[in-house]
Amino acid sequence: MVALKPTPIQCNELPASGGASQIAEFFEGKCIFVTGATGFIGKLLVEKLLRSCPGIKKIYLLVREKKGQHVQERVDHVLQSKAFDYIREKNPQNLDKVVAVAGDLTLPNLGISFEDEQSLIRDVSVVFHSAATVKFDEPLKNAINMNVTGTLSVVNLSKKFHDLKAFVHVSTAYCNCDRKVIEEKIYPTEHDPEKVVEMNSWLADDAMNNLSESLRGKKPNTYTYTKALTEALLGKVGAGMPIAIFRPTIVANAYNEPYPAWVDSANGCGGLMVAVANGVWRYSNTVPGAIADIVPADFCINAMISLAWNLANSTRTQEIGVYNFSCGKKALSWEKAMGLVCTSARSDSCFETTLWYPSHSQYTDSRIFKLRTLLGEALPAYVIDVFLKVLGKRPMAKRLYEKIQRNAAELQYFMNGTWEFKTMNVKELWHKLNREDKKTFGFDIEDLDVEKFVYSGLFGVRTYYLKNDPKTVASSHKRIQ
């Protein structure tokens, strides 16, 4: 196991462009349209395109106004992220290629202005659609509006583009989690996606949400259900278009780029790591040997960019290609992964905020699990809140405990299951890259040291998301001991 030391990290200086890179050459002079750019994946995508394909003409970002913040302010905030430090230092002029487009996936025609629509129609050649609600407990009506209807709007807009070369849709490998073996194809859904969209457009919120359980069937939540509907919809309305579906498993921190272990979100694995490292999530009810199929964010980004290049240089067919991106046989068990997180939390990546000694135990017997949770998490939370009240402070432990339990309950389905993802299309894509592009846009899972990746993930959360001072590792470690 290789640990990362708590010292500043320099961005990997990978080759930018040149005649040897077919991918960088393809993006030369082209305009790109990106949705979801304010999220973790979108941010990394924009950074990588600007850094490794500097010949790009423009990158249009679909951004909605949020809490009174103008779209340009939101884009400026994205570009101020540490992820863009290397570009700011080496090629700051490339940041001027990023253009904000005001819009909203839930509005008709994305809510974009006539002027912006004409610019997109005239300029855009490549679309990366990653915007979605990833909340497992999102009300069904909202999830359909965002994930299904929103994607339909993006496709309908893209059909107007004068020179569309590639459309990469980001889905999830778990949208068909009611199957144990998942192939690289679009699976039929129980309900016609167009009829579901139509019903959702006129049915009242409460009425639609009340149908959630019966519509979902064997799907565990509205996220996986709507993602499956979206894929089925793409198979119908996107036939003949240069569209591909990219399905990653659980996306975690970066492995190499733009910085080793970089992450700026506590969603998914990041939230798990924070809870375990702070010592407030200590027990889970899991099946022995269940697999944690976690993949690096930068590998996903490189695969997506490579996929766009491949789409543009392949013969167009009616069938939409699907690409499962999985750790495969290299994936660790959840027990092993949690053990690495605990080890990291007690050594190189001690948090400044740790409340309890970091440890995590897994129980197969639900009765023992509930007892341990009651005595080891719930009871201490109530006691802590009593002391806080006595001290005249705001109680917070019980609220934190309940939030963690809700999140753990949502994740339990995925922590108790093991799936086999077929990845032949991804492997074929990798073999199409030349030597330069394999170096610049690497995504071969065989090159991944999985233990190092998981172990160092907590370092990324501590450094880039929580922004703990590297100098406090020693004092934090002393406090834990």
CSV table of C-alpha atoms in Angstrom, one decimal:
chain,number,residue,atom,x,y,z
A,1,MET,CA,0.0,0.0,0.0
A,2,VAL,CA,1.3,3.4,-0.9
A,3,ALA,CA,0.2,6.3,1.3
A,4,LEU,CA,0.0,9.9,0.2
A,5,LYS,CA,1.8,12.3,2.4
A,6,PRO,CA,0.0,15.5,3.6
A,7,THR,CA,2.0,17.9,1.4
A,8,PRO,CA,1.0,20.1,-1.4
A,9,ILE,CA,0.5,18.2,-4.7
A,10,GLN,CA,1.5,19.5,-8.2
A,11,CYS,CA,-0.8,18.9,-11.2
A,12,ASN,CA,0.5,16.2,-13.5
A,13,GLU,CA,2.0,17.8,-16.6
A,14,LEU,CA,0.6,15.5,-19.2
A,15,PRO,CA,1.1,16.2,-22.9
A,16,ALA,CA,-1.3,18.8,-24.1
A,17,SER,CA,-1.7,18.4,-27.8
A,18,GLY,CA,0.3,17.8,-30.9
A,19,GLY,CA,0.2,15.8,-34.2
A,20,ALA,CA,0.6,12.5,-32.3
A,21,SER,CA,-2.7,12.9,-30.4
A,22,GLN,CA,-5.7,11.9,-32.6
A,23,ILE,CA,-8.1,13.0,-29.9
A,24,ALA,CA,-6.6,16.5,-29.4
A,25,GLU,CA,-6.5,16.9,-33.2
A,26,PHE,CA,-10.2,15.9,-33.4
A,27,PHE,CA,-11.2,18.6,-30.9
A,28,GLU,CA,-9.1,21.3,-32.7
A,29,GLY,CA,-11.4,24.2,-33.6
A,30,LYS,CA,-14.5,22.6,-32.3
A,31,CYS,CA,-17.2,23.9,-30.0
A,32,ILE,CA,-18.5,21.8,-27.1
A,33,PHE,CA,-21.8,21.9,-25.2
A,34,VAL,CA,-21.7,20.6,-21.6
A,35,THR,CA,-24.5,20.1,-19.1
A,36,GLY,CA,-23.8,19.5,-15.4
A,37,ALA,CA,-20.6,21.5,-15.5
A,38,THR,CA,-21.1,22.8,-12.0
A,39,GLY,CA,-20.9,19.3,-10.6
A,40,PHE,CA,-17.9,17.2,-9.7
A,41,ILE,CA,-17.8,15.3,-13.0
A,42,GLY,CA,-18.6,18.3,-15.2
A,43,LYS,CA,-15.9,20.4,-13.6
A,44,LEU,CA,-13.3,17.7,-14.2
A,45,LEU,CA,-14.5,17.3,-17.8
A,46,VAL,CA,-14.1,21.0,-18.6
A,47,GLU,CA,-10.7,21.2,-17.0
A,48,LYS,CA,-9.4,18.2,-18.9
A,49,LEU,CA,-10.7,19.4,-22.2
A,50,LEU,CA,-9.1,22.8,-21.7
A,51,ARG,CA,-5.8,21.3,-20.5
A,52,SER,CA,-5.3,18.4,-22.9
A,53,CYS,CA,-7.2,19.7,-26.0
A,54,PRO,CA,-6.2,23.4,-26.0
A,55,GLY,CA,-7.2,23.8,-29.6
A,56,ILE,CA,-10.9,23.7,-28.6
A,57,LYS,CA,-12.7,26.8,-29.9
A,58,LYS,CA,-15.4,27.2,-27.2
A,59,ILE,CA,-17.0,25.3,-24.4
A,60,TYR,CA,-20.7,26.3,-23.8
A,61,LEU,CA,-21.9,25.4,-20.3
A,62,LEU,CA,-25.6,25.1,-19.6
A,63,VAL,CA,-26.1,26.6,-16.1
A,64,ARG,CA,-29.3,27.7,-14.3
A,65,GLU,CA,-29.6,30.6,-11.9
A,66,LYS,CA,-29.4,29.4,-8.3
A,67,LYS,CA,-30.4,31.3,-5.2
A,68,GLY,CA,-30.2,34.6,-6.9
A,69,GLN,CA,-26.7,33.9,-8.3
A,70,HIS,CA,-26.4,34.8,-12.0
A,71,VAL,CA,-25.2,32.1,-14.3
A,72,GLN,CA,-21.9,33.9,-15.1
A,73,GLU,CA,-21.2,34.1,-11.4
A,74,ARG,CA,-21.7,30.4,-11.1
A,75,VAL,CA,-19.4,29.7,-14.1
A,76,ASP,CA,-16.8,32.0,-12.6
A,77,HIS,CA,-17.0,30.1,-9.4
A,78,VAL,CA,-16.4,26.8,-11.2
A,79,LEU,CA,-13.3,28.3,-13.0
A,80,GLN,CA,-12.0,29.5,-9.6
A,81,SER,CA,-11.8,25.9,-8.4
A,82,LYS,CA,-8.4,24.6,-7.5
A,83,ALA,CA,-8.9,22.0,-10.3
A,84,PHE,CA,-8.1,24.9,-12.8
A,85,ASP,CA,-4.9,26.1,-11.1
A,86,TYR,CA,-2.6,24.5,-13.7
A,87,ILE,CA,-4.5,26.1,-16.6
A,88,ARG,CA,-4.5,29.5,-14.8
A,89,GLU,CA,-0.8,29.2,-14.4
A,90,LYS,CA,0.2,27.8,-17.8
A,91,ASN,CA,-2.6,28.8,-20.3
A,92,PRO,CA,-4.9,31.3,-18.6
A,93,GLN,CA,-6.3,32.5,-21.9
A,94,ASN,CA,-8.0,29.1,-22.4
A,95,LEU,CA,-10.4,30.0,-19.6
A,96,ASP,CA,-11.8,32.7,-21.9
A,97,LYS,CA,-13.1,29.9,-24.1
A,98,VAL,CA,-15.8,28.9,-21.5
A,99,VAL,CA,-19.2,30.5,-22.3
A,100,ALA,CA,-22.1,30.5,-19.9
A,101,VAL,CA,-25.6,29.7,-21.4
A,102,ALA,CA,-28.5,30.4,-19.1
A,103,GLY,CA,-30.9,27.5,-19.0
A,104,ASP,CA,-32.7,24.8,-17.0
A,105,LEU,CA,-33.2,21.1,-17.8
A,106,THR,CA,-36.7,21.2,-16.4
A,107,LEU,CA,-37.9,24.1,-18.7
A,108,PRO,CA,-39.3,23.7,-22.2
A,109,ASN,CA,-36.5,23.9,-24.8
A,110,LEU,CA,-34.1,24.1,-21.7
A,111,GLY,CA,-35.3,27.6,-21.1
A,112,ILE,CA,-32.5,29.1,-23.2
A,113,SER,CA,-32.8,32.3,-25.2
A,114,PHE,CA,-33.3,32.5,-28.9
A,115,GLU,CA,-29.8,34.0,-29.3
A,116,ASP,CA,-28.1,31.3,-27.3
A,117,GLU,CA,-30.0,28.6,-29.2
A,118,GLN,CA,-28.8,30.0,-32.5
A,119,SER,CA,-25.2,30.1,-31.3
A,120,LEU,CA,-25.4,26.5,-30.2
A,121,ILE,CA,-27.0,25.3,-33.4
A,122,ARG,CA,-24.4,27.1,-35.5
A,123,ASP,CA,-21.3,26.2,-33.5
A,124,VAL,CA,-21.6,23.0,-31.5
A,125,SER,CA,-20.2,19.7,-32.7
A,126,VAL,CA,-19.9,17.6,-29.4
A,127,VAL,CA,-22.3,17.3,-26.5
A,128,PHE,CA,-21.5,15.9,-23.1
A,129,HIS,CA,-24.7,15.5,-21.1
A,130,SER,CA,-24.0,14.7,-17.4
A,131,ALA,CA,-26.6,16.9,-15.7
A,132,ALA,CA,-29.0,14.9,-13.5
A,133,THR,CA,-30.4,14.7,-10.0
A,134,VAL,CA,-28.4,11.9,-8.2
A,135,LYS,CA,-30.5,12.0,-5.1
A,136,PHE,CA,-31.8,8.5,-4.3
A,137,ASP,CA,-34.9,9.9,-2.5
A,138,GLU,CA,-35.8,12.6,-5.1
A,139,PRO,CA,-39.6,12.8,-5.5
A,140,LEU,CA,-40.5,10.9,-8.7
A,141,LYS,CA,-42.0,13.9,-10.5
A,142,ASN,CA,-38.8,15.9,-10.0
A,143,ALA,CA,-36.6,13.0,-11.0
A,144,ILE,CA,-38.5,12.4,-14.2
A,145,ASN,CA,-38.4,16.2,-15.0
A,146,MET,CA,-34.7,16.4,-14.5
A,147,ASN,CA,-33.4,13.1,-15.7
A,148,VAL,CA,-35.8,12.0,-18.4
A,149,THR,CA,-37.6,15.0,-19.7
A,150,GLY,CA,-34.4,17.1,-19.4
A,151,THR,CA,-32.4,14.6,-21.5
A,152,LEU,CA,-35.2,14.6,-24.1
A,153,SER,CA,-34.9,18.4,-24.3
A,154,VAL,CA,-31.1,18.1,-24.8
A,155,VAL,CA,-31.5,15.5,-27.5
A,156,ASN,CA,-34.1,17.6,-29.4
A,157,LEU,CA,-31.9,20.6,-29.3
A,158,SER,CA,-28.9,18.6,-30.5
A,159,LYS,CA,-30.9,17.4,-33.5
A,160,LYS,CA,-30.9,21.0,-34.7
A,161,PHE,CA,-27.1,21.3,-34.6
A,162,HIS,CA,-25.6,21.8,-38.0
A,163,ASP,CA,-22.6,19.6,-37.4
A,164,LEU,CA,-23.2,17.2,-34.6
A,165,LYS,CA,-20.3,14.7,-34.4
A,166,ALA,CA,-20.9,13.1,-31.0
A,167,PHE,CA,-23.3,13.1,-28.1
A,168,VAL,CA,-22.1,11.4,-24.8
A,169,HIS,CA,-24.8,10.7,-22.3
A,170,VAL,CA,-23.6,9.9,-18.7
A,171,SER,CA,-25.8,7.3,-17.1
A,172,THR,CA,-25.0,4.8,-14.3
A,173,ALA,CA,-24.1,1.2,-14.3
A,174,TYR,CA,-26.7,0.6,-11.6
A,175,CYS,CA,-29.7,1.7,-13.7
A,176,ASN,CA,-30.3,-2.0,-14.3
A,177,CYS,CA,-29.4,-3.1,-10.8
A,178,ASP,CA,-32.4,-5.5,-10.7
A,179,ARG,CA,-30.2,-7.7,-13.0
A,180,LYS,CA,-27.1,-9.4,-11.7
A,181,VAL,CA,-25.3,-9.6,-15.1
A,182,ILE,CA,-25.4,-6.3,-16.9
A,183,GLU,CA,-24.4,-6.2,-20.6
A,184,GLU,CA,-23.5,-3.2,-22.7
A,185,LYS,CA,-26.9,-2.6,-24.2
A,186,ILE,CA,-30.1,-0.7,-23.5
A,187,TYR,CA,-32.6,-2.9,-21.6
A,188,PRO,CA,-36.3,-2.5,-22.2
A,189,THR,CA,-38.3,-0.9,-19.4
A,190,GLU,CA,-41.6,-2.1,-18.1
A,191,HIS,CA,-43.2,1.3,-19.0
A,192,ASP,CA,-43.0,3.2,-22.2
A,193,PRO,CA,-40.7,6.2,-21.3
A,194,GLU,CA,-42.5,8.6,-23.6
A,195,LYS,CA,-45.9,7.7,-22.0
A,196,VAL,CA,-44.3,8.2,-18.5
A,197,VAL,CA,-43.0,11.6,-19.5
A,198,GLU,CA,-46.4,12.6,-20.9
A,199,MET,CA,-48.2,11.4,-17.7
A,200,ASN,CA,-45.7,13.2,-15.6
A,201,SER,CA,-46.4,16.4,-17.5
A,202,TRP,CA,-50.1,16.6,-16.5
A,203,LEU,CA,-50.4,14.6,-13.3
A,204,ALA,CA,-50.2,16.5,-10.0
A,205,ASP,CA,-47.1,16.2,-7.9
A,206,ASP,CA,-48.7,14.2,-5.1
A,207,ALA,CA,-50.5,11.9,-7.5
A,208,MET,CA,-47.3,11.2,-9.4
A,209,ASN,CA,-45.2,10.7,-6.3
A,210,ASN,CA,-47.8,8.3,-4.9
A,211,LEU,CA,-47.3,6.1,-7.9
A,212,SER,CA,-43.5,6.0,-7.3
A,213,GLU,CA,-43.4,2.5,-5.6
A,214,SER,CA,-45.6,0.8,-8.1
A,215,LEU,CA,-43.8,2.3,-11.1
A,216,ARG,CA,-40.4,1.6,-9.8
A,217,GLY,CA,-41.0,-2.1,-9.4
A,218,LYS,CA,-37.7,-3.8,-8.5
A,219,LYS,CA,-35.7,-0.6,-8.9
A,220,PRO,CA,-34.6,0.5,-5.4
A,221,ASN,CA,-35.0,4.3,-5.9
A,222,THR,CA,-36.2,7.0,-8.3
A,223,TYR,CA,-32.6,7.6,-9.4
A,224,THR,CA,-32.0,4.2,-10.9
A,225,TYR,CA,-35.6,4.0,-12.2
A,226,THR,CA,-35.4,7.3,-14.1
A,227,LYS,CA,-31.9,6.6,-15.4
A,228,ALA,CA,-33.2,3.3,-16.9
A,229,LEU,CA,-36.2,5.2,-18.4
A,230,THR,CA,-33.8,7.8,-19.9
A,231,GLU,CA,-31.7,5.1,-21.6
A,232,ALA,CA,-34.8,3.5,-23.1
A,233,LEU,CA,-36.0,6.9,-24.3
A,234,LEU,CA,-32.6,7.6,-25.9
A,235,GLY,CA,-32.9,4.2,-27.8
A,236,LYS,CA,-36.1,5.5,-29.4
A,237,VAL,CA,-35.6,9.2,-30.0
A,238,GLY,CA,-31.8,9.0,-30.6
A,239,ALA,CA,-31.7,6.2,-33.1
A,240,GLY,CA,-29.4,7.2,-36.0
A,241,MET,CA,-27.7,10.0,-34.0
A,242,PRO,CA,-24.1,9.8,-33.0
A,243,ILE,CA,-25.0,9.0,-29.4
A,244,ALA,CA,-23.3,6.8,-26.8
A,245,ILE,CA,-24.2,6.0,-23.2
A,246,PHE,CA,-21.4,6.0,-20.7
A,247,ARG,CA,-22.2,3.9,-17.6
A,248,PRO,CA,-19.7,4.2,-14.7
A,249,THR,CA,-20.2,2.3,-11.4
A,250,ILE,CA,-19.5,4.3,-8.2
A,251,VAL,CA,-17.4,7.3,-9.1
A,252,ALA,CA,-15.0,8.5,-6.4
A,253,ASN,CA,-12.0,10.8,-6.2
A,254,ALA,CA,-9.5,11.3,-9.0
A,255,TYR,CA,-6.5,9.0,-9.2
A,256,ASN,CA,-4.0,11.2,-11.0
A,257,GLU,CA,-5.6,14.3,-12.5
A,258,PRO,CA,-5.8,17.2,-12.1
A,259,TYR,CA,-4.2,16.3,-8.8
A,260,PRO,CA,-3.8,12.9,-7.2
A,261,ALA,CA,-6.9,12.1,-5.0
A,262,TRP,CA,-8.6,15.4,-6.0
A,263,VAL,CA,-12.3,15.7,-5.0
A,264,ASP,CA,-14.5,18.6,-4.1
A,265,SER,CA,-17.7,16.8,-3.2
A,266,ALA,CA,-19.0,14.7,-0.3
A,267,ASN,CA,-21.6,12.9,-2.5
A,268,GLY,CA,-21.4,9.1,-2.7
A,269,CYS,CA,-18.1,7.7,-1.5
A,270,GLY,CA,-17.0,11.1,-0.2
A,271,GLY,CA,-19.9,11.2,2.3
A,272,LEU,CA,-19.1,7.7,3.5
A,273,MET,CA,-15.4,8.6,4.0
A,274,VAL,CA,-16.3,11.7,6.0
A,275,ALA,CA,-18.6,9.8,8.3
A,276,VAL,CA,-16.2,7.0,8.9
A,277,ALA,CA,-13.1,9.2,9.3
A,278,ASN,CA,-15.0,11.4,11.9
A,279,GLY,CA,-15.9,8.2,13.8
A,280,VAL,CA,-19.6,8.8,13.5
A,281,TRP,CA,-20.5,5.9,11.2
A,282,ARG,CA,-19.2,2.8,12.9
A,283,TYR,CA,-21.5,-0.1,11.9
A,284,SER,CA,-23.2,-1.4,8.8
A,285,ASN,CA,-25.5,-4.3,8.0
A,286,THR,CA,-23.8,-5.9,4.9
A,287,VAL,CA,-23.4,-9.2,3.2
A,288,PRO,CA,-19.9,-10.8,3.5
A,289,GLY,CA,-17.8,-10.4,0.3
A,290,ALA,CA,-20.1,-7.7,-1.3
A,291,ILE,CA,-18.1,-5.8,-3.8
A,292,ALA,CA,-17.3,-2.0,-3.7
A,293,ASP,CA,-17.0,-1.3,-7.5
A,294,ILE,CA,-15.4,2.1,-7.2
A,295,VAL,CA,-13.8,3.9,-10.2
A,296,PRO,CA,-11.6,7.0,-10.4
A,297,ALA,CA,-13.3,10.2,-11.7
A,298,ASP,CA,-10.4,11.1,-14.0
A,299,PHE,CA,-10.5,7.7,-15.6
A,300,CYS,CA,-14.2,8.3,-16.3
A,301,ILE,CA,-13.5,11.7,-17.8
A,302,ASN,CA,-10.7,10.3,-20.1
A,303,ALA,CA,-13.0,7.6,-21.3
A,304,MET,CA,-15.8,10.0,-22.0
A,305,ILE,CA,-13.5,12.3,-24.1
A,306,SER,CA,-12.1,9.2,-25.9
A,307,LEU,CA,-15.7,8.0,-26.6
A,308,ALA,CA,-16.6,11.3,-28.2
A,309,TRP,CA,-13.6,11.0,-30.5
A,310,ASN,CA,-14.6,7.4,-31.4
A,311,LEU,CA,-18.2,8.3,-32.1
A,312,ALA,CA,-17.1,11.0,-34.6
A,313,ASN,CA,-14.8,8.6,-36.4
A,314,SER,CA,-17.1,5.6,-36.5
A,315,THR,CA,-19.8,4.6,-39.0
A,316,ARG,CA,-23.1,5.8,-37.8
A,317,THR,CA,-25.7,3.2,-37.1
A,318,GLN,CA,-29.3,3.1,-35.8
A,319,GLU,CA,-28.1,1.4,-32.6
A,320,ILE,CA,-26.8,3.4,-29.6
A,321,GLY,CA,-23.6,2.1,-28.1
A,322,VAL,CA,-23.4,1.5,-24.4
A,323,TYR,CA,-20.1,1.5,-22.4
A,324,ASN,CA,-20.0,0.0,-18.9
A,325,PHE,CA,-17.1,1.4,-16.9
A,326,SER,CA,-16.3,-0.9,-14.0
A,327,CYS,CA,-13.4,-1.9,-11.8
A,328,GLY,CA,-14.2,-5.5,-12.6
A,329,LYS,CA,-12.2,-8.2,-10.9
A,330,LYS,CA,-9.9,-5.6,-9.4
A,331,ALA,CA,-12.7,-4.3,-7.2
A,332,LEU,CA,-12.3,-4.6,-3.4
A,333,SER,CA,-14.9,-5.9,-1.0
A,334,TRP,CA,-16.7,-3.3,1.1
A,335,GLU,CA,-15.0,-4.7,4.2
A,336,LYS,CA,-11.5,-4.2,2.7
A,337,ALA,CA,-12.4,-0.7,1.4
A,338,MET,CA,-13.7,0.4,4.8
A,339,GLY,CA,-10.6,-1.0,6.4
A,340,LEU,CA,-8.4,1.1,4.2
A,341,VAL,CA,-10.4,4.2,4.9
A,342,CYS,CA,-10.1,3.6,8.7
A,343,THR,CA,-6.4,3.0,8.4
A,344,SER,CA,-6.0,6.3,6.4
A,345,ALA,CA,-8.2,8.2,8.9
A,346,ARG,CA,-5.9,7.1,11.8
A,347,SER,CA,-2.6,7.8,10.0
A,348,ASP,CA,-1.9,10.1,7.0
A,349,SER,CA,-5.3,11.7,6.8
A,350,CYS,CA,-6.6,12.4,10.3
A,351,PHE,CA,-9.4,14.9,10.3
A,352,GLU,CA,-9.4,18.0,12.4
A,353,THR,CA,-13.0,17.3,13.3
A,354,THR,CA,-12.9,13.7,14.3
A,355,LEU,CA,-15.4,13.0,17.1
A,356,TRP,CA,-14.7,9.3,17.8
A,357,TYR,CA,-11.9,6.8,17.1
A,358,PRO,CA,-12.3,5.9,13.4
A,359,SER,CA,-13.4,2.3,13.0
A,360,HIS,CA,-16.1,0.4,11.1
A,361,SER,CA,-17.6,-3.0,11.7
A,362,GLN,CA,-19.9,-5.0,9.5
A,363,TYR,CA,-22.6,-7.3,10.7
A,364,THR,CA,-24.7,-9.8,8.8
A,365,ASP,CA,-27.2,-10.4,11.6
A,366,SER,CA,-29.6,-7.4,11.5
A,367,ARG,CA,-30.4,-7.9,15.2
A,368,ILE,CA,-26.8,-7.6,16.3
A,369,PHE,CA,-26.3,-4.6,14.0
A,370,LYS,CA,-29.3,-2.8,15.5
A,371,LEU,CA,-28.1,-3.4,19.0
A,372,ARG,CA,-24.5,-2.2,18.2
A,373,THR,CA,-25.9,0.9,16.5
A,374,LEU,CA,-28.2,1.7,19.4
A,375,LEU,CA,-25.4,1.3,22.0
A,376,GLY,CA,-22.5,2.6,19.9
A,377,GLU,CA,-24.0,5.4,17.9
A,378,ALA,CA,-27.6,6.4,19.0
A,379,LEU,CA,-26.9,6.4,22.8
A,380,PRO,CA,-23.7,8.4,22.6
A,381,ALA,CA,-25.4,10.9,20.3
A,382,TYR,CA,-28.2,11.5,22.9
A,383,VAL,CA,-25.6,11.9,25.7
A,384,ILE,CA,-23.5,14.3,23.8
A,385,ASP,CA,-26.6,16.5,23.1
A,386,VAL,CA,-27.5,16.5,26.8
A,387,PHE,CA,-24.0,17.9,27.6
A,388,LEU,CA,-24.3,20.4,24.8
A,389,LYS,CA,-27.6,21.7,26.2
A,390,VAL,CA,-26.1,21.9,29.7
A,391,LEU,CA,-23.2,24.0,28.2
A,392,GLY,CA,-25.8,26.3,26.5
A,393,LYS,CA,-24.8,25.1,23.1
A,394,ARG,CA,-26.9,23.9,20.2
A,395,PRO,CA,-27.5,20.1,20.2
A,396,MET,CA,-26.3,18.5,17.0
A,397,ALA,CA,-25.2,14.9,17.6
A,398,LYS,CA,-28.7,13.3,17.3
A,399,ARG,CA,-29.5,15.2,14.1
A,400,LEU,CA,-26.1,14.1,12.7
A,401,TYR,CA,-26.7,10.5,13.7
A,402,GLU,CA,-30.2,10.4,12.1
A,403,LYS,CA,-28.8,11.9,8.9
A,404,ILE,CA,-26.1,9.3,8.7
A,405,GLN,CA,-28.6,6.5,9.3
A,406,ARG,CA,-30.8,7.8,6.4
A,407,ASN,CA,-27.8,7.9,4.1
A,408,ALA,CA,-26.6,4.5,5.1
A,409,ALA,CA,-30.1,3.0,4.6
A,410,GLU,CA,-30.1,4.4,1.0
A,411,LEU,CA,-26.7,2.9,0.3
A,412,GLN,CA,-27.4,-0.5,1.9
A,413,TYR,CA,-28.9,-1.9,-1.3
A,414,PHE,CA,-25.7,-1.2,-3.2
A,415,MET,CA,-23.4,-2.3,-0.3
A,416,ASN,CA,-25.2,-5.7,-0.2
A,417,GLY,CA,-25.2,-6.5,-3.8
A,418,THR,CA,-22.6,-7.8,-6.3
A,419,TRP,CA,-23.0,-7.3,-10.0
A,420,GLU,CA,-21.1,-8.4,-13.1
A,421,PHE,CA,-20.6,-5.7,-15.6
A,422,LYS,CA,-19.6,-6.6,-19.1
A,423,THR,CA,-17.0,-4.1,-20.4
A,424,MET,CA,-16.1,-5.4,-23.9
A,425,ASN,CA,-17.0,-2.0,-25.6
A,426,VAL,CA,-14.8,-0.1,-23.1
A,427,LYS,CA,-11.9,-2.5,-23.8
A,428,GLU,CA,-12.3,-2.1,-27.5
A,429,LEU,CA,-12.3,1.7,-27.1
A,430,TRP,CA,-9.1,1.5,-25.2
A,431,HIS,CA,-7.4,-0.5,-27.9
A,432,LYS,CA,-8.3,2.1,-30.6
A,433,LEU,CA,-6.2,4.8,-28.9
A,434,ASN,CA,-2.7,5.4,-30.1
A,435,ARG,CA,0.3,5.5,-27.8
A,436,GLU,CA,0.1,9.3,-27.2
A,437,ASP,CA,-3.6,9.2,-26.4
A,438,LYS,CA,-3.3,6.3,-24.0
A,439,LYS,CA,-0.7,8.4,-22.2
A,440,THR,CA,-2.8,11.6,-22.2
A,441,PHE,CA,-6.3,10.1,-21.9
A,442,GLY,CA,-5.6,7.0,-19.8
A,443,PHE,CA,-8.5,5.0,-18.5
A,444,ASP,CA,-7.3,1.4,-18.5
A,445,ILE,CA,-8.4,-0.2,-15.2
A,446,GLU,CA,-5.4,-2.5,-15.4
A,447,ASP,CA,-3.2,0.5,-14.6
A,448,LEU,CA,-5.1,1.2,-11.4
A,449,ASP,CA,-3.6,0.4,-8.0
A,450,VAL,CA,-7.0,0.0,-6.3
A,451,GLU,CA,-5.7,-0.1,-2.7
A,452,LYS,CA,-3.7,3.1,-3.2
A,453,PHE,CA,-6.7,4.7,-4.9
A,454,VAL,CA,-9.1,3.9,-2.0
A,455,TYR,CA,-6.6,4.6,0.7
A,456,SER,CA,-5.6,8.0,-0.7
A,457,GLY,CA,-9.2,9.0,-1.3
A,458,LEU,CA,-9.6,10.2,2.3
A,459,PHE,CA,-6.5,12.4,1.8
A,460,GLY,CA,-8.3,14.0,-1.1
A,461,VAL,CA,-11.5,14.6,0.9
A,462,ARG,CA,-9.4,16.1,3.8
A,463,THR,CA,-7.3,18.3,1.5
A,464,TYR,CA,-9.6,19.5,-1.2
A,465,TYR,CA,-13.1,19.2,0.1
A,466,LEU,CA,-12.8,19.9,3.8
A,467,LYS,CA,-9.7,22.1,3.2
A,468,ASN,CA,-8.0,20.9,6.4
A,469,ASP,CA,-4.5,22.4,6.8
A,470,PRO,CA,-1.8,19.8,6.0
A,471,LYS,CA,0.1,21.1,9.1
A,472,THR,CA,-2.7,19.9,11.4
A,473,VAL,CA,-2.3,16.2,10.5
A,474,ALA,CA,0.2,15.6,13.4
A,475,SER,CA,-2.0,17.3,16.0
A,476,SER,CA,-5.1,15.5,14.7
A,477,HIS,CA,-3.3,12.2,14.9
A,478,LYS,CA,-2.2,12.9,18.5
A,479,ARG,CA,-5.8,13.8,19.5
A,480,ILE,CA,-7.0,10.5,18.0
A,481,GLN,CA,-4.4,8.5,19.9
